[in-house]
XYZ file of C-alpha atoms in Angstrom:
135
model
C 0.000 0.000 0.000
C 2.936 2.686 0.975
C 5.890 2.462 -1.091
C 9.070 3.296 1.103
C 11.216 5.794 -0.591
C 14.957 5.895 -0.176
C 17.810 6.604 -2.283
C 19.002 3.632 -4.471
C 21.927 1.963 -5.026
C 22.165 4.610 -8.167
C 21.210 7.349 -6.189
C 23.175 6.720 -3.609
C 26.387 6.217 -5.905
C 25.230 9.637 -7.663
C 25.550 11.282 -4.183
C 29.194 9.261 -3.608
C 30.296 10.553 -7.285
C 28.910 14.436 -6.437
C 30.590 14.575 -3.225
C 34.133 13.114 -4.802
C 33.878 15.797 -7.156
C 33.514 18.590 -4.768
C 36.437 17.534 -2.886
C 38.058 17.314 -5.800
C 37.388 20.914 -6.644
C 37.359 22.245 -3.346
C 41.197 20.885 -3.381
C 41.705 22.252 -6.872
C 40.597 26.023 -5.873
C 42.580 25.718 -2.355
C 45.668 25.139 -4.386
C 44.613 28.337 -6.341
C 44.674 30.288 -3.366
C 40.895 30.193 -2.045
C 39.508 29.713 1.249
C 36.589 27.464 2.303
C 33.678 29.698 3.455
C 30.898 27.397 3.238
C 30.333 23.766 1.937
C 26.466 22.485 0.887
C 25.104 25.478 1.745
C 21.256 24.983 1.258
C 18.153 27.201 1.770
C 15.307 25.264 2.187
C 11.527 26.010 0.037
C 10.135 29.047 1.073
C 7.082 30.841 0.062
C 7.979 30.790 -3.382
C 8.293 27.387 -3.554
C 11.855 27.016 -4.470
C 15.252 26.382 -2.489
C 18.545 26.605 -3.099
C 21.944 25.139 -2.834
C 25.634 26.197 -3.319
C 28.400 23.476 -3.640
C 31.135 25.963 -2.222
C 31.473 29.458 -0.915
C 35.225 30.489 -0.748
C 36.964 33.691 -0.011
C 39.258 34.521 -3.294
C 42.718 36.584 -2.759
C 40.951 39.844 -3.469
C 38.371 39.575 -1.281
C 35.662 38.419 -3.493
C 33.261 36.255 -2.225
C 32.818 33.254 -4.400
C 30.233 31.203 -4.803
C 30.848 27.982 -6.735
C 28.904 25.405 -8.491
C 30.300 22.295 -9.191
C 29.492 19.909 -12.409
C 31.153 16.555 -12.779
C 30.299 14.440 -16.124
C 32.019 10.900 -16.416
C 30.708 11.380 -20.525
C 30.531 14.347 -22.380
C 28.031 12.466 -24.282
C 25.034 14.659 -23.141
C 27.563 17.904 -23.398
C 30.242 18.367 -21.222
C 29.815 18.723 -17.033
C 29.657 23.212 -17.543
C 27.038 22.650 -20.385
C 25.116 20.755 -17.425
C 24.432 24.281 -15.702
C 21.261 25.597 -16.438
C 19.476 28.818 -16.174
C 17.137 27.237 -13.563
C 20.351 25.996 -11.976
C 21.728 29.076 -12.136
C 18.724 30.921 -10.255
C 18.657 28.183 -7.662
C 22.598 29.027 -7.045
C 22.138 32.908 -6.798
C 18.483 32.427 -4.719
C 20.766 30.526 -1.919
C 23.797 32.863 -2.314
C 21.246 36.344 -2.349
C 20.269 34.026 1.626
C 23.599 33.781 2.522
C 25.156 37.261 1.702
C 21.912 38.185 4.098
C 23.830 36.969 7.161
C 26.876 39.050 6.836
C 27.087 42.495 7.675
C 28.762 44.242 4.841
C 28.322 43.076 1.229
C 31.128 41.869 -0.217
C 32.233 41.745 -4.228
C 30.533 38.571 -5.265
C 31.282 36.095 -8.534
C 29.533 32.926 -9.592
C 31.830 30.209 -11.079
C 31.560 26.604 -11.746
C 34.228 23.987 -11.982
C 33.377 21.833 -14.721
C 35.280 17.730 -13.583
C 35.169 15.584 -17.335
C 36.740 12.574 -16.591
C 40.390 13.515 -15.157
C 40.036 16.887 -16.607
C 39.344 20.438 -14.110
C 37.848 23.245 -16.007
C 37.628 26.552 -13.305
C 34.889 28.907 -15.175
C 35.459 32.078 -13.505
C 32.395 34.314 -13.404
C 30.378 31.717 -15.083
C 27.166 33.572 -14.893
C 25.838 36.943 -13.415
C 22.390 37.879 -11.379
C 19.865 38.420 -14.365
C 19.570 42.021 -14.950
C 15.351 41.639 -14.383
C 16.239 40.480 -11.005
């Protein structure tokens, strides 16, 4: 009668590849010079009935406050991991960083990036994508 949900052996060697892959960027962009703010950061459903969820927050060199989303393809056969970034993506990355920048006190210079993992290869898209003008 109830079906009893839970996350498969796919899903749970999905989660297992994701999290690989943001240690493997997080390691990438520490050797780059950046500093771990924030890791999952996630802002749950609110009113408008969508949430939100960074891979990384890191302080950059200059003081710009990065927030990062991370892509990891094993095949480029659907387009490669940055291809995988959406414009709803996008707006669910910049809805949870617009939450977070709420709980500091002065607003810093901000940048969204993504770090594109194909296989063995690390692709670091700097200022990937920008807040939408019309938002």
């Amino acid at each position: 009668m109830f079906k009893k949900l839970s996350i498969g052996r796919d899903g749970a060697q999905a989660q297992a590849r994701g999290a690989d892959a943001e240690q493997r960027a997080l390691d990438y962009l520490r050797r780059q010079g950046l500093r771990l703010v924030a890791r999952n950061y996630r802002v749950a459903r609110g009113p408008s009935a969508r949430g939100g969820e960074v891979d990384l927050i890191l302080w950059a060199r200059d003081g710009t406050l990065v927030f990062v989303e991370v892509r990891s393809r094993e095949q480029d056969a659907h387009g490669g991991a940055a291809a995988s970034v959406t414009r709803a993506k996008q707006r669910k990355v910049i809805f949870a960083a617009e939450c977070f920048l709420l709980t500091l006190a002065k607003m810093p210079p901000c940048r969204f990036d993504v770090v594109a993992i194909d296989g063995d290869r690390i692709e670091w898209l700097q200022g990937a994508f920008d807040v939408p003008a019309e938002h």
